[in-house]
mmCIF file of C-alpha atoms in Angstrom:
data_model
loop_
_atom_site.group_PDB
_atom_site.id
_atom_site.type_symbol
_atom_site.label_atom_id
_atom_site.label_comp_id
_atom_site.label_asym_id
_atom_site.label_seq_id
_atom_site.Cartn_x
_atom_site.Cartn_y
_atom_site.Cartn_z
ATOM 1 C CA UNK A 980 32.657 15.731 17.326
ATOM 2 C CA UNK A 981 32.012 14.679 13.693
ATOM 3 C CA UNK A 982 35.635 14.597 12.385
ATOM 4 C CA UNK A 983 34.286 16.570 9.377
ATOM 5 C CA UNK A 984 34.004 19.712 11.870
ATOM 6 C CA UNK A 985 37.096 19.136 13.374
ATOM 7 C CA UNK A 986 39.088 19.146 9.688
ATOM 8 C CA UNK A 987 37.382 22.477 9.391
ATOM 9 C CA UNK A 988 38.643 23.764 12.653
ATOM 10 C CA UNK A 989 41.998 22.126 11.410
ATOM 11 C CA UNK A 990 42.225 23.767 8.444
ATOM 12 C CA UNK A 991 40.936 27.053 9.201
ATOM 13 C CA UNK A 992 44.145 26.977 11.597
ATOM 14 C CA UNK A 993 42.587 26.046 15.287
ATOM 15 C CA UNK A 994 43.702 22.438 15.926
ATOM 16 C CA UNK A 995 43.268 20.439 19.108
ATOM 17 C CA UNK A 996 46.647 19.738 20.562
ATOM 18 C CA UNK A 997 45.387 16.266 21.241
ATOM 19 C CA UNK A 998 43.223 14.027 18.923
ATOM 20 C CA UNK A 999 41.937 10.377 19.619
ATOM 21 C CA UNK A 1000 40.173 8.802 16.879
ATOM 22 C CA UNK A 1001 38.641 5.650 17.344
ATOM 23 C CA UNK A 1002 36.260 2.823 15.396
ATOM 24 C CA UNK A 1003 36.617 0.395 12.941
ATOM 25 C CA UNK A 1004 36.921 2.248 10.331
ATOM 26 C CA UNK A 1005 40.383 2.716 8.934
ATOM 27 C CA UNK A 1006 39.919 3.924 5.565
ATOM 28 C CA UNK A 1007 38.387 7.188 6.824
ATOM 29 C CA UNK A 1008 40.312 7.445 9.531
ATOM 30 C CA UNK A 1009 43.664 7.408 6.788
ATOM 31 C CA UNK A 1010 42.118 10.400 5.427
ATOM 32 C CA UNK A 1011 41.958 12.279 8.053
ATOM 33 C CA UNK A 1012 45.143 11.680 9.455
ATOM 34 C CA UNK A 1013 46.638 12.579 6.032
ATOM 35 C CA UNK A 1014 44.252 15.797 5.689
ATOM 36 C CA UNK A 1015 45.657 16.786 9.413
ATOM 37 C CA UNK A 1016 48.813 16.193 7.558
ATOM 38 C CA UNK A 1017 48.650 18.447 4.812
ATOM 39 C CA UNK A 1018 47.047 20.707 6.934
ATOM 40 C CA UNK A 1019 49.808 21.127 9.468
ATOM 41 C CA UNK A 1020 53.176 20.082 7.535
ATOM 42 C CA UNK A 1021 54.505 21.032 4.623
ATOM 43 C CA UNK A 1022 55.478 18.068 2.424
ATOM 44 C CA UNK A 1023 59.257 18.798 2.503
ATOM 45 C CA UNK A 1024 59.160 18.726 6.164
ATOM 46 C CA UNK A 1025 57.365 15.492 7.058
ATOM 47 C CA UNK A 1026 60.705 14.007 7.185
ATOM 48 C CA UNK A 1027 61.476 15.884 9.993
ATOM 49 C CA UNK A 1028 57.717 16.874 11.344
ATOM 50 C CA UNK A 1029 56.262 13.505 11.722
ATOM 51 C CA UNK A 1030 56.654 10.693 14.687
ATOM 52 C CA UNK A 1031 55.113 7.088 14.731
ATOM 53 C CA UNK A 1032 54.419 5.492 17.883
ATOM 54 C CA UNK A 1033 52.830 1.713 18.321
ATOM 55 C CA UNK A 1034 51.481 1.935 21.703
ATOM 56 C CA UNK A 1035 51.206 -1.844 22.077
ATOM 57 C CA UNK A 1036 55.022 -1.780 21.984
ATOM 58 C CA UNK A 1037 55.728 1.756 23.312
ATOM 59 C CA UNK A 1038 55.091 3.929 26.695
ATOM 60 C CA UNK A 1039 53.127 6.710 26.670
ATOM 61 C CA UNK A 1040 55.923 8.172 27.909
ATOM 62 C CA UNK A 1041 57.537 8.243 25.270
ATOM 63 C CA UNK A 1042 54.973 10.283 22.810
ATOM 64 C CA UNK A 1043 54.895 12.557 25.709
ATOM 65 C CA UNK A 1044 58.656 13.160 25.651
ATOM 66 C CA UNK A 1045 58.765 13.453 21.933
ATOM 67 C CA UNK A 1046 55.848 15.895 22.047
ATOM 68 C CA UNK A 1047 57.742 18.118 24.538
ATOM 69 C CA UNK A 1048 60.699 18.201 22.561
ATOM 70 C CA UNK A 1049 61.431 21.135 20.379
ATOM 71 C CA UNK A 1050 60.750 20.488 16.955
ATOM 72 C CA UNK A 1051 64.044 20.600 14.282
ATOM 73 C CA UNK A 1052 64.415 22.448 11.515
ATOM 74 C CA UNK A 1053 60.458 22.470 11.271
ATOM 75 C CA UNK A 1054 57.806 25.106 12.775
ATOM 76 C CA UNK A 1055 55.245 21.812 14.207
ATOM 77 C CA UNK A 1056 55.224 18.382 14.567
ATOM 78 C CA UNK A 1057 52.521 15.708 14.033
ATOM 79 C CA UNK A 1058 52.304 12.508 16.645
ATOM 80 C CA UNK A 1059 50.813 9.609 15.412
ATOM 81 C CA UNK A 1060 50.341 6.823 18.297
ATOM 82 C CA UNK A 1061 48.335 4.138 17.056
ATOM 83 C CA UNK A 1062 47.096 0.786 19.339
ATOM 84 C CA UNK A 1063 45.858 3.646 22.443
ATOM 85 C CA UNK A 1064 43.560 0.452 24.406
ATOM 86 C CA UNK A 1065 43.417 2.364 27.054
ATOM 87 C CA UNK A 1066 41.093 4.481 25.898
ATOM 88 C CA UNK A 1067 38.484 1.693 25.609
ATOM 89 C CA UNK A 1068 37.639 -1.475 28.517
ATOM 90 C CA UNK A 1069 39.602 -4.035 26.691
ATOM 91 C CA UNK A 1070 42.227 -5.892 28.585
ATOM 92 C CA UNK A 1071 45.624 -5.079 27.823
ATOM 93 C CA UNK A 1072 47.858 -7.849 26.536
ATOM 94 C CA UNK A 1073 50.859 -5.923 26.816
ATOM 95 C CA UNK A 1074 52.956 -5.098 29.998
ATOM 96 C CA UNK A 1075 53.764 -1.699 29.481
ATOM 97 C CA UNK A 1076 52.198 0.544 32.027
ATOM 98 C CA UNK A 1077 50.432 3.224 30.476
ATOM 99 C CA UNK A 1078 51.138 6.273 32.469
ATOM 100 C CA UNK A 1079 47.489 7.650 31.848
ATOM 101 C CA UNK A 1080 48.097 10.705 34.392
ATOM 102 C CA UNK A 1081 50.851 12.187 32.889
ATOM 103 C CA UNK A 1082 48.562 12.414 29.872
ATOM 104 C CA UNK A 1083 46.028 14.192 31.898
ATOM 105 C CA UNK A 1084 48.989 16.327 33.544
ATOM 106 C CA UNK A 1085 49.889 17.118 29.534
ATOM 107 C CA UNK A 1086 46.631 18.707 28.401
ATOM 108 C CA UNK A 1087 46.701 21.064 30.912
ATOM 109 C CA UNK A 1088 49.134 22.712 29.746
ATOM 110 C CA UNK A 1089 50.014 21.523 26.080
ATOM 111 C CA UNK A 1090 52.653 22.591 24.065
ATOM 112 C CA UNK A 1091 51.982 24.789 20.830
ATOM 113 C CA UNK A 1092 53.719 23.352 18.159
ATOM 114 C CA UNK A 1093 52.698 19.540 18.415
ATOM 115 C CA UNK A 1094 49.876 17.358 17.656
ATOM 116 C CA UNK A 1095 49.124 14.320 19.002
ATOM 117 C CA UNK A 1096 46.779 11.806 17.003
ATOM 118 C CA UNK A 1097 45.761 8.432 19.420
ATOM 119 C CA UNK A 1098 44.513 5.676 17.606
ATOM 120 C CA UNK A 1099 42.420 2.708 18.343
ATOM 121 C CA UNK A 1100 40.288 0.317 16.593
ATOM 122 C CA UNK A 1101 37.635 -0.028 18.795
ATOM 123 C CA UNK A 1102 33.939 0.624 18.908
ATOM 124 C CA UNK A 1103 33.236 2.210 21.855
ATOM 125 C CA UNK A 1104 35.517 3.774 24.525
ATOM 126 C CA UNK A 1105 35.268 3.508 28.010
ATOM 127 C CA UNK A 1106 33.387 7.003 29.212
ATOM 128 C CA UNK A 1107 34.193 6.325 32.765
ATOM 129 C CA UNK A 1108 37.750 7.683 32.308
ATOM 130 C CA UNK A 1109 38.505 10.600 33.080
ATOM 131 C CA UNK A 1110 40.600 11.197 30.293
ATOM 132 C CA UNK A 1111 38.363 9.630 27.929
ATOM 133 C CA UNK A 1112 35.425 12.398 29.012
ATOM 134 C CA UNK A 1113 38.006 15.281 28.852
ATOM 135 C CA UNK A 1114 38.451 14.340 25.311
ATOM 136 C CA UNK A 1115 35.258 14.548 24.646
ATOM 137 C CA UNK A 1116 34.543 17.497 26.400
ATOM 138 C CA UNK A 1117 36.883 19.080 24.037
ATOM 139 C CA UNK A 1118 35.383 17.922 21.163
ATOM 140 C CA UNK A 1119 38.561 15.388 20.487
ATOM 141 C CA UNK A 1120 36.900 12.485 20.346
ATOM 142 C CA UNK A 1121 36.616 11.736 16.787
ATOM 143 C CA UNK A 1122 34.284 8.290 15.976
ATOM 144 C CA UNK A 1123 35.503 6.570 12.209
ATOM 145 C CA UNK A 1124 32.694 3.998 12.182
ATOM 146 C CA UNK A 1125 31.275 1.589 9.369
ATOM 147 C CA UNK A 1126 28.745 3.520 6.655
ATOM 148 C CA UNK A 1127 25.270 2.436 6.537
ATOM 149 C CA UNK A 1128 24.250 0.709 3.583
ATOM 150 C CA UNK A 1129 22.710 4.486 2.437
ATOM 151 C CA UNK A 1130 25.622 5.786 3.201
ATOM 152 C CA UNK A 1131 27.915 3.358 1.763
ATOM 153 C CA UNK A 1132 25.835 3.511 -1.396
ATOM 154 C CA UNK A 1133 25.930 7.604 -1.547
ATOM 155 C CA UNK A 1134 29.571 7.290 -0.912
ATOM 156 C CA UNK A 1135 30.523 5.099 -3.687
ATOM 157 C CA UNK A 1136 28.233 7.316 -5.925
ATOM 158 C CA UNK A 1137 30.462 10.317 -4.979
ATOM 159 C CA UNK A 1138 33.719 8.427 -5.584
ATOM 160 C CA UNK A 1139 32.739 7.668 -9.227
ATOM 161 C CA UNK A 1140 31.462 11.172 -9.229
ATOM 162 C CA UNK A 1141 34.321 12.386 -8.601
ATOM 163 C CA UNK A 1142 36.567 10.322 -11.337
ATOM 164 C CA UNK A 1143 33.788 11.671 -13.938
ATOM 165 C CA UNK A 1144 31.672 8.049 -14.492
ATOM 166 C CA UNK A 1145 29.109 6.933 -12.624
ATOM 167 C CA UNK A 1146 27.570 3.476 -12.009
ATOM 168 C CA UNK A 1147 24.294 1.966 -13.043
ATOM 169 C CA UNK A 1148 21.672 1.337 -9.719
ATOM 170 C CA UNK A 1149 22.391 -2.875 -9.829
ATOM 171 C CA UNK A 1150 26.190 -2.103 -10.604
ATOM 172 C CA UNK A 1151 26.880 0.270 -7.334
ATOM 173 C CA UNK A 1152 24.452 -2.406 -5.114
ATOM 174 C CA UNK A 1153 26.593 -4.960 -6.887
ATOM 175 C CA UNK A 1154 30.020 -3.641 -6.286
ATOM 176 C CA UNK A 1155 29.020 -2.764 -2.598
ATOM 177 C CA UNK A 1156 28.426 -6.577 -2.283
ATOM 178 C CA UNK A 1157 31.691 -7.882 -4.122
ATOM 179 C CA UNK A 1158 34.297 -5.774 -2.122
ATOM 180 C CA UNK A 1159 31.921 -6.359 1.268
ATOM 181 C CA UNK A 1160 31.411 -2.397 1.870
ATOM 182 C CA UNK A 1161 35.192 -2.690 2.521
ATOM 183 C CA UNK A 1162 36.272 1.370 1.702
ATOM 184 C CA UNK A 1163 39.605 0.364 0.967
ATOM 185 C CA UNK A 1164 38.826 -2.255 -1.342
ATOM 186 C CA UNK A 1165 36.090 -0.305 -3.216
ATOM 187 C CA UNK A 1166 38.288 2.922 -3.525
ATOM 188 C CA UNK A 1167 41.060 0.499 -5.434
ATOM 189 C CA UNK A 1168 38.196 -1.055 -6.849
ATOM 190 C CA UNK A 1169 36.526 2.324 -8.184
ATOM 191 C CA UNK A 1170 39.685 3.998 -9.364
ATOM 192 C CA UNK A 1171 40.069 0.648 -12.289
ATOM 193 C CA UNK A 1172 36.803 0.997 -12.976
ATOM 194 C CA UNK A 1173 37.017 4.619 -13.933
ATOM 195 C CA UNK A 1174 39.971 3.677 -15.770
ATOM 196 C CA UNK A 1175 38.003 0.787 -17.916
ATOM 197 C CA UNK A 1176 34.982 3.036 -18.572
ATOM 198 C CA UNK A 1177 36.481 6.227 -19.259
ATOM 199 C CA UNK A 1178 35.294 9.569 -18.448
ATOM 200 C CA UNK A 1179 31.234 9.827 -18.268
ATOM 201 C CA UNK A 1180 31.105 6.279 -18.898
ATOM 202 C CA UNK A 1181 28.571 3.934 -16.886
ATOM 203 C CA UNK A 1182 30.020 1.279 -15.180
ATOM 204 C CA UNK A 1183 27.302 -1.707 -15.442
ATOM 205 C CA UNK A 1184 27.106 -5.418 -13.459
ATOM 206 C CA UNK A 1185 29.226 -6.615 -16.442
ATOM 207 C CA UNK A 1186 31.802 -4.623 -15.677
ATOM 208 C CA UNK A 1187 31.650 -4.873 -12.279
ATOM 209 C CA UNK A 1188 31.627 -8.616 -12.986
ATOM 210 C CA UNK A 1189 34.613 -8.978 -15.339
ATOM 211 C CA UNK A 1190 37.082 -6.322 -13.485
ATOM 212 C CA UNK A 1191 36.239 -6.454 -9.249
ATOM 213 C CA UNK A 1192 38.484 -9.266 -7.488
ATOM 214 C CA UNK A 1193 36.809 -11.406 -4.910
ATOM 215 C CA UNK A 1194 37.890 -13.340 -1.905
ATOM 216 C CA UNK A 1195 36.834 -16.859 -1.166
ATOM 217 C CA UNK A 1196 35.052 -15.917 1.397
ATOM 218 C CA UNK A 1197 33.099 -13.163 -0.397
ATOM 219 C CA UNK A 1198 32.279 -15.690 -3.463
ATOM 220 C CA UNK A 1199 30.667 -18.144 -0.642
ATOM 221 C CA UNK A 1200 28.710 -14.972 0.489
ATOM 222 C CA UNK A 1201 27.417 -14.128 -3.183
ATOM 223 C CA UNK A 1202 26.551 -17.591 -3.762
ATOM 224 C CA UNK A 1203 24.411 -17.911 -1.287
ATOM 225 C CA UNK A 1204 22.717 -14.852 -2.075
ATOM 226 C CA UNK A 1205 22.173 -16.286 -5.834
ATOM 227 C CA UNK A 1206 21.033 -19.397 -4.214
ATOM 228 C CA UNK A 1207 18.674 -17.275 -2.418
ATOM 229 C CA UNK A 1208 17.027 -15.467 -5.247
ATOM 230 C CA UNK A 1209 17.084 -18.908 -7.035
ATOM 231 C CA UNK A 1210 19.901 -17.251 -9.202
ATOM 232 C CA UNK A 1211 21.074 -21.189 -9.846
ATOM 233 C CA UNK A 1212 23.136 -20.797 -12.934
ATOM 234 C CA UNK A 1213 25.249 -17.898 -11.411
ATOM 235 C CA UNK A 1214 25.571 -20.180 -8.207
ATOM 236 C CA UNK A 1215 27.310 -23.052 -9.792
ATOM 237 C CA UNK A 1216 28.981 -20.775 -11.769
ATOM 238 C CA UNK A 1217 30.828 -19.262 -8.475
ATOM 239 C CA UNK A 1218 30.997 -22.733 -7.282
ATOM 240 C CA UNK A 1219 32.701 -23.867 -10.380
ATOM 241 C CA UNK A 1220 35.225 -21.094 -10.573
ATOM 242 C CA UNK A 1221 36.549 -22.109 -6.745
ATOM 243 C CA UNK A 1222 37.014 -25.168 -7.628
ATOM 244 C CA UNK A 1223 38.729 -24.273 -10.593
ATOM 245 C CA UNK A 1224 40.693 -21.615 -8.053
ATOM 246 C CA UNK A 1225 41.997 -25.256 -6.199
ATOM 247 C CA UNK A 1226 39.788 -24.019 -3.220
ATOM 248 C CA UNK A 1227 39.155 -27.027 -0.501
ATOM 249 C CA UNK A 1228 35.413 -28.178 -0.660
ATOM 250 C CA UNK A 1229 35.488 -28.380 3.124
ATOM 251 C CA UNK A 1230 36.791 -24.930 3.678
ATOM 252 C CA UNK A 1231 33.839 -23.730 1.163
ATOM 253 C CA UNK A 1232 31.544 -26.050 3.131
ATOM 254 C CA UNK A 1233 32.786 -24.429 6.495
ATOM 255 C CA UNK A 1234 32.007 -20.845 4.908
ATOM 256 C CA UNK A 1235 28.805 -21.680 3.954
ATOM 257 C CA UNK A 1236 27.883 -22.748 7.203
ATOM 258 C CA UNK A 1237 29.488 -19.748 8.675
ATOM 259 C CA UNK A 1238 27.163 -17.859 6.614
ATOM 260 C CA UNK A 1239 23.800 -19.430 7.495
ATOM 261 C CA UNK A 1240 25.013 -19.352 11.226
ATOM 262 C CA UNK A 1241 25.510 -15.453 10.564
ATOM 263 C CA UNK A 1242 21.842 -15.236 8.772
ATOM 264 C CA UNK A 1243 20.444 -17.196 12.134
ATOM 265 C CA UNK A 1244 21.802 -14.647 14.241
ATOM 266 C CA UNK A 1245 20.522 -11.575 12.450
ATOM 267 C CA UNK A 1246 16.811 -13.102 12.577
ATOM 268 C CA UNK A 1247 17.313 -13.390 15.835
ATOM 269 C CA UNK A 1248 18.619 -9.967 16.490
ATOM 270 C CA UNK A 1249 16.246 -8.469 13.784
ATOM 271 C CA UNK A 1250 13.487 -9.915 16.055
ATOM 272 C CA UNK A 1251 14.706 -8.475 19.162
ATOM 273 C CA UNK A 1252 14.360 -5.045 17.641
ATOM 274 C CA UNK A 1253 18.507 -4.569 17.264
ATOM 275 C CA UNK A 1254 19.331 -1.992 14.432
ATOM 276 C CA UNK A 1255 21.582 -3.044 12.290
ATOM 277 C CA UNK A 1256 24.308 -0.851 13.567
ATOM 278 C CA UNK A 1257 23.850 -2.645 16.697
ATOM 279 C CA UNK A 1258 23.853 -6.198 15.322
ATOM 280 C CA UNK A 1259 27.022 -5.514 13.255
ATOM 281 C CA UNK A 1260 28.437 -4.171 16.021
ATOM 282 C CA UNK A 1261 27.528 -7.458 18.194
ATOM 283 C CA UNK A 1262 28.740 -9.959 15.663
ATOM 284 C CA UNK A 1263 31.542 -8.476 14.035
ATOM 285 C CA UNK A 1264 29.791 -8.060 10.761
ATOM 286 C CA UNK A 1265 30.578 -4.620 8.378
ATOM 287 C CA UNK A 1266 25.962 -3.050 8.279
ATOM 288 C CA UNK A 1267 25.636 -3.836 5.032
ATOM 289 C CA UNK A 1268 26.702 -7.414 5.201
ATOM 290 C CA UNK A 1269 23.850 -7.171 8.283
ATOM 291 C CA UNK A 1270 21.299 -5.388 5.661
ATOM 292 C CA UNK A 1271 21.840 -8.488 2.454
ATOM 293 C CA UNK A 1272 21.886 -11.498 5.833
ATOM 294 C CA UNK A 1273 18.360 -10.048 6.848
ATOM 295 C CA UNK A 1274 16.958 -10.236 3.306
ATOM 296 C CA UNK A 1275 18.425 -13.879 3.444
ATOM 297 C CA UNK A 1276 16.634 -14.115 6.889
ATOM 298 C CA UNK A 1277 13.422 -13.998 5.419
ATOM 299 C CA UNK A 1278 13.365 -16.551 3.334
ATOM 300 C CA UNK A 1279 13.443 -19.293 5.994
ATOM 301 C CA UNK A 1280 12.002 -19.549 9.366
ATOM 302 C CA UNK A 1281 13.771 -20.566 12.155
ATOM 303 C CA UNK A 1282 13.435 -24.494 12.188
ATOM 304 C CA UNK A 1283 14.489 -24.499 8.548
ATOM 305 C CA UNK A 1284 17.494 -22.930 9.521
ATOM 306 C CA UNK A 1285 18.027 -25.111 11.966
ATOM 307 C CA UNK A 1286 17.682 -27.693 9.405
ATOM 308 C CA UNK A 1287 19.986 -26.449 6.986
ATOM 309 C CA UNK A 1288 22.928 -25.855 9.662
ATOM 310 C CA UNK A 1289 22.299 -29.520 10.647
ATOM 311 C CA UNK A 1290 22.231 -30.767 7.615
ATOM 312 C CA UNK A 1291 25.903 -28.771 6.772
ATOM 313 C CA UNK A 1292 27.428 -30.881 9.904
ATOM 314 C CA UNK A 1293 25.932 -34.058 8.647
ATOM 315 C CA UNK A 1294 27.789 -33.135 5.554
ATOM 316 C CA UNK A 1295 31.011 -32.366 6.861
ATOM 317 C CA UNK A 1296 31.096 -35.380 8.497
ATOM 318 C CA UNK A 1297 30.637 -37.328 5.492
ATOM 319 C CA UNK A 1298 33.022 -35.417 3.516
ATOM 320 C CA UNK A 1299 35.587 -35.859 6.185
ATOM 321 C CA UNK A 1300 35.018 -39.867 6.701
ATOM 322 C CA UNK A 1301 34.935 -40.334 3.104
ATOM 323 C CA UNK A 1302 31.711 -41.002 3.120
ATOM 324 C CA UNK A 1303 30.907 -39.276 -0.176
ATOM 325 C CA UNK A 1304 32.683 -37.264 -2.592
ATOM 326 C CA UNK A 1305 33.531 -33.824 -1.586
ATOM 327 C CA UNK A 1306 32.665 -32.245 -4.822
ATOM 328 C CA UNK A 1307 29.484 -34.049 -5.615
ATOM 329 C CA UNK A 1308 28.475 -33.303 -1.552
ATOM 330 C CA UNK A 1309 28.082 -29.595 -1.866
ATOM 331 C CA UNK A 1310 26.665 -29.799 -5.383
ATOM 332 C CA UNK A 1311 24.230 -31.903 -4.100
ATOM 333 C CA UNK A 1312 24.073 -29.988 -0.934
ATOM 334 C CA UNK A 1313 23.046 -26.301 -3.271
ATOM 335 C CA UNK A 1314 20.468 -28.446 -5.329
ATOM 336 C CA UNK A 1315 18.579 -29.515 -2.459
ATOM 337 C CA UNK A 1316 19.250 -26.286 -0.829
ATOM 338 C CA UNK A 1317 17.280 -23.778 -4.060
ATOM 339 C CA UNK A 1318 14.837 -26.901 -3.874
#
């Protein structure tokens, strides 16, 4: 079920007595969790209302008991049992035993006044379970995966909407590629903007510029998309400013390869008719990092890639041995590379 449905059925009073949400995506998965919340608890009683579980450290057992147990002093409690792997095929490393019957033995006959929420960040789940298809029978089975880049986009629209500014057309694409789609990191990232601009102010690449922080690793990936679109000032700009940040050349160097490795993979994967959902999902990659890679694709064919990942391990070799200076390697490294 789309977990928007299911907060409707939630708040118009019919929740499921069990819930397993599942994917990589833990922003939205918060929010629902905390909508559940205010849905089923009153905020004085969440002291008394709500229970924690890590599952990688806990038995099932356990949340079962607790869910059995009369609430105190409160009308209905809320379970939260995060880590659930055995909803999914992964291998355990822990060596609890997960009584999965007794779970099964549980929904038929749940109690009324608790909810249980399972949690796992994982993709997929493993549909041959029985458990895992009675969930989803019920309509329990609630997927918090990674936006599109459309849906990213009309997302962060509606998050400035709704702090009364909105952002110019490069300035959303450009925030989208600082924070790396990350939902956490833009909804901090949103919320200072708003702040900065004011109400119905427009938020432009300048501001994006001067007030969104940026990892290392997301510099590396915006200067290689400036290097890209032959954006060379801005480049050495970025380049300049880790350096100036006391960042190793050889862990940028390593990055950058990283990158171009990534940018192989998605040609390949491009060109073996994956969507991008799919190749995100295959390489570990957040769709709209897939989406700028494939732009980046098509700017070199496959033996210049090639090239240019050879030609980073010829350089790290050097770097390491001494054989030239570290700085002056990956300057020289860029030029030839927008050459």
């Amino acid at each position: 079920m789309d977990p928007k449905k299911a907060l409707k059925n939630i708040q118009a009073g019919k929740p499921e007595p069990v819930y397993l949400c599942y994917g990589p995506e833990k922003y939205r998965r918060r929010a629902f969790i905390q909508a559940l919340s205010d849905s089923l608890i009153e905020p004085e009683q969440r002291e008394f209302a709500v229970s924690k579980f890590d599952l990688s450290e806990t038995s099932l057992d356990s949340v079962l008991e607790d869910a059995e147990t009369l609430p105190f002093m409160v009308p209905r409690k809320l379970i939260i049992a995060s880590n659930a792997l055995f909803f999914t095929g992964a291998k355990e490393r822990t060596k609890i035993e997960q009584p999965i019957d007794k779970l099964l033995d549980y929904l038929k006959s749940p109690v009324d006044y608790t909810v249980i929420v399972f949690t796992v960040d994982a993709d997929k789940l493993d549909e041959r379970k029985k458990i895992v298809k009675l969930l989803k029978d019920r309509d329990a089975a609630l997927p918090f995966l990674s936006l599109n880049p459309e849906e990213l986009q009309t997302w962060v629209y509606k998050q400035a909407q709704n702090l009364g500014f909105s952002f110019s057309n490069e300035a959303l694409e450009q925030i989208i590629l600082y924070t790396g789609g990350d939902l956490q990191a833009l909804s901090a990232e949103i919320e200072k903007i708003s702040l900065y601009v004011g109400e119905s102010g427009v938020a432009s690449c300048e501001v994006v510029d001067q007030l969104v922080a940026r990892s290392t690793e997301q510099n590396v990936f915006i200067l290689i998309e400036d290097i890209v679109q032959l954006r060379l000032e801005r480049a050495f700009v970025i380049l300049e400013d880790l350096f100036m940040q006391r960042e190793e050349p050889i862990k940028i160097l390593m990055l950058i390869a990283r990158q171009f490795r990534i940018i192989w993979q998605v040609k390949e994967l491009v060109r073996q008719g994956y969507s991008h959902a799919q190749i995100a999902s295959q390489i570990g990659l957040h769709p709209f990092a897939v989406k700028i890679a494939e732009g980046q694709a098509k700017k070199y064919d496959n033996a210049k890639l090639g090239q240019i990942i050879a030609q980073l391990a010829d350089l790290d070799f050097q770097m390491k041995s001494g054989r030239i200076d570290k700085v002056l390697g990956l300057e020289l490294f860029l030029l030839k590379l927008a050459a």
